[in-house]
Short mmCIF file of C-alpha atoms in Angstrom, two decimals:
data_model
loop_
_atom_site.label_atom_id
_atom_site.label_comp_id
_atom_site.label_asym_id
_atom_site.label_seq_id
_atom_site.Cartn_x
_atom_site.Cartn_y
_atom_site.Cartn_z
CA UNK A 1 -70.27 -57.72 -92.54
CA UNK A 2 -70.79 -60.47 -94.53
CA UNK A 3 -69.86 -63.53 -93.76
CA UNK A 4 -67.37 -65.56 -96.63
CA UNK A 5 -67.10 -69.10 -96.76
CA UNK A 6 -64.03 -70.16 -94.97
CA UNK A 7 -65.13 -73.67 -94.48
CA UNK A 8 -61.42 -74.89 -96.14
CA UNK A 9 -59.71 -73.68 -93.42
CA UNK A 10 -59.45 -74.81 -89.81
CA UNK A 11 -58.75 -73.10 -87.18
CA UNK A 12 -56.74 -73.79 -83.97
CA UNK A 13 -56.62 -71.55 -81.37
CA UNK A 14 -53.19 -71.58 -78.64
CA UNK A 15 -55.37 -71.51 -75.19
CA UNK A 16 -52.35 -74.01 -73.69
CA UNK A 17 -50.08 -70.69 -71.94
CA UNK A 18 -49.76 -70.93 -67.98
CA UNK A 19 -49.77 -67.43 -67.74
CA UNK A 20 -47.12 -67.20 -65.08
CA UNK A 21 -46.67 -63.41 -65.84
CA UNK A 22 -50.16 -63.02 -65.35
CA UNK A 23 -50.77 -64.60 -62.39
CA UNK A 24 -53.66 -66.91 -62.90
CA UNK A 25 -55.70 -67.93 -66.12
CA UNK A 26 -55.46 -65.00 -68.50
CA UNK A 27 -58.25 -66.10 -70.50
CA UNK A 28 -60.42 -66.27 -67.90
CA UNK A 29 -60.09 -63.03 -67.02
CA UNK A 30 -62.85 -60.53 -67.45
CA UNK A 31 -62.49 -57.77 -70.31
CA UNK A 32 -65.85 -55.72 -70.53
CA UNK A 33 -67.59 -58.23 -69.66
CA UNK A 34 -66.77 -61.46 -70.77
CA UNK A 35 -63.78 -64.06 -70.26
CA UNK A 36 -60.38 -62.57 -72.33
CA UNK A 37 -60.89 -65.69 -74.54
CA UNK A 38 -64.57 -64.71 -75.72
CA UNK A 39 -63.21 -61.88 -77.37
CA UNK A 40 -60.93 -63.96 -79.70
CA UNK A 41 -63.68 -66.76 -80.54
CA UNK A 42 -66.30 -63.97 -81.14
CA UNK A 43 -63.72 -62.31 -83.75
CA UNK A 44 -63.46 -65.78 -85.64
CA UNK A 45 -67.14 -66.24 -85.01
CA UNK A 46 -68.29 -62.97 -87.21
CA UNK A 47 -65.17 -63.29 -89.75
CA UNK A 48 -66.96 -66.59 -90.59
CA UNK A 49 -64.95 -68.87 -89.78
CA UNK A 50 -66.53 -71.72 -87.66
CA UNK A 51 -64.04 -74.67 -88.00
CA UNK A 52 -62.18 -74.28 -84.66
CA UNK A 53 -60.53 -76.55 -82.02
CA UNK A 54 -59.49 -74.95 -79.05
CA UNK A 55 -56.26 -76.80 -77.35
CA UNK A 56 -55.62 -76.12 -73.69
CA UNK A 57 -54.47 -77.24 -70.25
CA UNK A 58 -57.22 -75.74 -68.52
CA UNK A 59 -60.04 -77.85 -66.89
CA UNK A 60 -61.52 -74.52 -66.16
CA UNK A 61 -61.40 -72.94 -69.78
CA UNK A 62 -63.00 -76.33 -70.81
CA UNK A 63 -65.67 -75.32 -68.78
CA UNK A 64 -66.31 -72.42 -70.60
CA UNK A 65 -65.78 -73.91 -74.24
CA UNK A 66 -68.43 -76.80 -73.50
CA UNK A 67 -71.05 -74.05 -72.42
CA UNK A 68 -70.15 -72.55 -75.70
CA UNK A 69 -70.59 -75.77 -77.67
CA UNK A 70 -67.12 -75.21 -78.72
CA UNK A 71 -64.78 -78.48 -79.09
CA UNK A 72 -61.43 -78.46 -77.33
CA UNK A 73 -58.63 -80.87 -76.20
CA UNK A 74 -57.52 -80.75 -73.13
CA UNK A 75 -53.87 -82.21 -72.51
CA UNK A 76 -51.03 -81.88 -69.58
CA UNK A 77 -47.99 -81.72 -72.19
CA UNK A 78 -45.76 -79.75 -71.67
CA UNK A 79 -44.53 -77.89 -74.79
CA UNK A 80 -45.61 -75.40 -77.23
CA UNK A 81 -44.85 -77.21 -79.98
CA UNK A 82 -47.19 -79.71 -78.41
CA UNK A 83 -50.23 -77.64 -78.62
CA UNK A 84 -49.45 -77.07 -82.10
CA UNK A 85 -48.97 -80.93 -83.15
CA UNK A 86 -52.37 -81.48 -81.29
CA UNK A 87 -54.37 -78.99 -83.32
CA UNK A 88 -52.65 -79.90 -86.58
CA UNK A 89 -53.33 -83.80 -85.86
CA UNK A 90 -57.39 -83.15 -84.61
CA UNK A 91 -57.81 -81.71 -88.35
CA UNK A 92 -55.69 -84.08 -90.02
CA UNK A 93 -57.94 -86.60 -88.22
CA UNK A 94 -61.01 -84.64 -89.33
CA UNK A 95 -60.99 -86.09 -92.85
CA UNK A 96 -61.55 -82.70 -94.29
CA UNK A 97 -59.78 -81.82 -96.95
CA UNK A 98 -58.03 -78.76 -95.57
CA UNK A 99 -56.62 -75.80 -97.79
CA UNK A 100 -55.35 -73.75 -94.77
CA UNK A 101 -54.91 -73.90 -90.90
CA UNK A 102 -55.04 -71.04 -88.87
CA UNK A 103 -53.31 -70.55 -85.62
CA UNK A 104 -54.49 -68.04 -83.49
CA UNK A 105 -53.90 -66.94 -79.79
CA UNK A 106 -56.36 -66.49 -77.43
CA UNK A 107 -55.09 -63.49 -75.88
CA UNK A 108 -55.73 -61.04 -78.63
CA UNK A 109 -59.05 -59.23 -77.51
CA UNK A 110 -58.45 -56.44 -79.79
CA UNK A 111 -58.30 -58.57 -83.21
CA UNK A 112 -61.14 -57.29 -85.88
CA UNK A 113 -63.22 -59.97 -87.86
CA UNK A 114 -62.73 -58.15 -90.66
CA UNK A 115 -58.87 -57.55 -90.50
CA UNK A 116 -59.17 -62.17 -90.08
CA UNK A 117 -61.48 -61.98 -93.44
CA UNK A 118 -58.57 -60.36 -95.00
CA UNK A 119 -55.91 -62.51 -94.10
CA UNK A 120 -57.93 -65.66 -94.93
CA UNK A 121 -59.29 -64.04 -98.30
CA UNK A 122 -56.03 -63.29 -99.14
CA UNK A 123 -54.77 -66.57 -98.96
CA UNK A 124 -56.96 -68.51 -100.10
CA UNK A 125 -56.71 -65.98 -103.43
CA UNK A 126 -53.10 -66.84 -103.50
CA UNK A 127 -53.42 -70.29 -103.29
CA UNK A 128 -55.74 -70.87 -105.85
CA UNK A 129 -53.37 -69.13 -108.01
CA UNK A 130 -50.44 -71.49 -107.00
CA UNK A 131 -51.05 -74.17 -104.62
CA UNK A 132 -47.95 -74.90 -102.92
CA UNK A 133 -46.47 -73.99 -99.80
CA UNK A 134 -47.91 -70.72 -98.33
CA UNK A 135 -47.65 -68.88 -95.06
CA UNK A 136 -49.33 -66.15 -94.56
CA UNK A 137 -49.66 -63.77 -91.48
CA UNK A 138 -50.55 -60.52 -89.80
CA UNK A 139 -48.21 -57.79 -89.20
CA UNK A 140 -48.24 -54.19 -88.35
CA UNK A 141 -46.52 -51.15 -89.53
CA UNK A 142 -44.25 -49.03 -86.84
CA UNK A 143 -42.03 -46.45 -87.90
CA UNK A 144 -41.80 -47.37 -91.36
CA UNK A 145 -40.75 -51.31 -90.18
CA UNK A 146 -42.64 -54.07 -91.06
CA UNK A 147 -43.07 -56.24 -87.73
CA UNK A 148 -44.76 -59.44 -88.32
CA UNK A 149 -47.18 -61.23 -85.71
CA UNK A 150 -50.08 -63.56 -85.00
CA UNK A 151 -52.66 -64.92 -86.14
CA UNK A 152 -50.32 -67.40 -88.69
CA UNK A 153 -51.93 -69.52 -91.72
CA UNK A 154 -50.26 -72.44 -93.02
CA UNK A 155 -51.17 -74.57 -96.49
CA UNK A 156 -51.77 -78.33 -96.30
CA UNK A 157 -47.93 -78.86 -97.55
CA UNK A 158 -46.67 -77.45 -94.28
CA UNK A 159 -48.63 -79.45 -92.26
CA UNK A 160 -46.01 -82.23 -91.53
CA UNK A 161 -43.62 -80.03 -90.41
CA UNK A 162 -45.92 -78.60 -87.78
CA UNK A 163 -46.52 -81.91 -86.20
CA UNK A 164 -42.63 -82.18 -85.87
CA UNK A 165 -41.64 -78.82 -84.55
CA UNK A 166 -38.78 -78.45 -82.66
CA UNK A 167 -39.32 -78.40 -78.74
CA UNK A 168 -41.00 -76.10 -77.51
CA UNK A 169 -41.61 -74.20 -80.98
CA UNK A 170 -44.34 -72.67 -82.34
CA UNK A 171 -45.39 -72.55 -86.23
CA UNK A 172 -43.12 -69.03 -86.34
CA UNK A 173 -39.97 -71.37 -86.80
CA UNK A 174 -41.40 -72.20 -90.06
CA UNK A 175 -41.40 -68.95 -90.84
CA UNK A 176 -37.50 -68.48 -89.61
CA UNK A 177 -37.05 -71.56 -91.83
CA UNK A 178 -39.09 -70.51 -95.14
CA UNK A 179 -38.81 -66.71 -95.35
CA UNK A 180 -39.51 -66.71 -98.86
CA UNK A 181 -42.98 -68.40 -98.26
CA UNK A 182 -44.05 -65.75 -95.88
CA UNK A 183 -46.84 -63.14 -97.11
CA UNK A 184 -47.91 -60.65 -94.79
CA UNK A 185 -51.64 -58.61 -94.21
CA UNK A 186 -51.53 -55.91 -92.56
CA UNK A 187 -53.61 -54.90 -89.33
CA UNK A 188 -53.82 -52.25 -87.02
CA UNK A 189 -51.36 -52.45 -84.47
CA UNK A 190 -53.57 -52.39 -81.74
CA UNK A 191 -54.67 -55.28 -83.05
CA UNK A 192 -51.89 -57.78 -82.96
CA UNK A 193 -51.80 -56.86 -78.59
CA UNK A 194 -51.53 -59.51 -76.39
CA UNK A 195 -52.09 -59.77 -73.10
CA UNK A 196 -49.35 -60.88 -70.85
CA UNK A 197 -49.95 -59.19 -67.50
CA UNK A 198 -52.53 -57.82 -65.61
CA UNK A 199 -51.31 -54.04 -66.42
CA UNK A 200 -51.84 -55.24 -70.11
CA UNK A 201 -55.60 -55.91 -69.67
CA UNK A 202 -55.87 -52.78 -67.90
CA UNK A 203 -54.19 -50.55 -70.22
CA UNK A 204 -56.18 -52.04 -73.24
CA UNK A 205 -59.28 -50.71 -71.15
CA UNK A 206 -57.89 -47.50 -70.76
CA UNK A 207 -60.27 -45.34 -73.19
#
């Protein structure tokens, strides 16, 4: 695979959940071999892109990032719109000049580097073309219905908005509020699986 340059677009990955379904720290929890969260950062890793702030409320999953090299914020607020406003202010604070953000969840182990090249390739074609407001996401295809889900990209003129989400919120409000920006890639369903609970990590083992 060859890697594209990506460098417009920053990435933020969600690592703020308290997994309360789960039980303890979802993404710390080992999937062949490595912490859940791995998995997602190694995906963005080989895809190419290397802009990336992780945003969580684990001291713990710090830990891990710092080993990594990886930056991350770590906050005790309370909201999901929070963790969004966070990641959207660190880039915004950056200085880069910013075509796209990405917001991706770290619970997606299954998520190919190649289905992310898409989606950003995609967008970044589109843009070009018209820069305005864009969303664009990943969805999957079940029974003929198209069923939309995460990762989420966002263009530079939605950025304000996603500081000022409602409570508790994440960027898919946007996409309740501007259907007719929304573009979808599609991706294998398998891929847009999250984990929730621990029979979710082991059924994604399952061969």
């Amino acid at each position: 695979m060859h890697a594209k340059d990506y460098s417009q677009i920053g990435v933020v990955v969600m690592a703020s959940g308290l997994s309360k379904r789960f039980g303890s720290n979802k993404l710390l929890a080992e999937l062949w071999g490595r912490p859940l969260l791995e998995h997602s950062l190694l995906a963005l890793k080989q895809a190419g892109l290397s802009k990336i702030i992780v945003v969580t409320r684990s001291p713990s999953l710090r830990e891990l990032l710092d080993k990594h090299g990886l930056k991350s914020i770590l906050h005790s607020l309370p909201y999901q719109s929070d963790t969004v406003a966070l990641g959207v202010q660190y880039w915004l604070e950056s200085g880069l000049e910013l075509k796209g953000l990405l917001f991706l969840a770290g619970d997606q182990p299954l998520l190919q580097p190649a289905t992310l090249q898409r989606l950003c390739s995609s967008f970044l074609a589109s843009y070009e073309v018209e820069p305005r407001a864009h969303i664009f996401r990943l969805a999957k295809l079940v029974k003929g219905e198209l069923i939309p889900g995460n990762p989420v990209l966002f263009s530079p003129e939605l950025f304000p908005e996603l500081l000022q989400l409602p409570q508790d919120k994440g960027g898919s409000a946007l996409c309740k509020k501007y259907p007719q920006l929304v573009q979808t890639v599609l991706a294998e369903p398998q891929e847009l699986l999250d984990v929730d609970t621990k029979e979710d990590l082991e059924e994604i083992q399952l061969p």
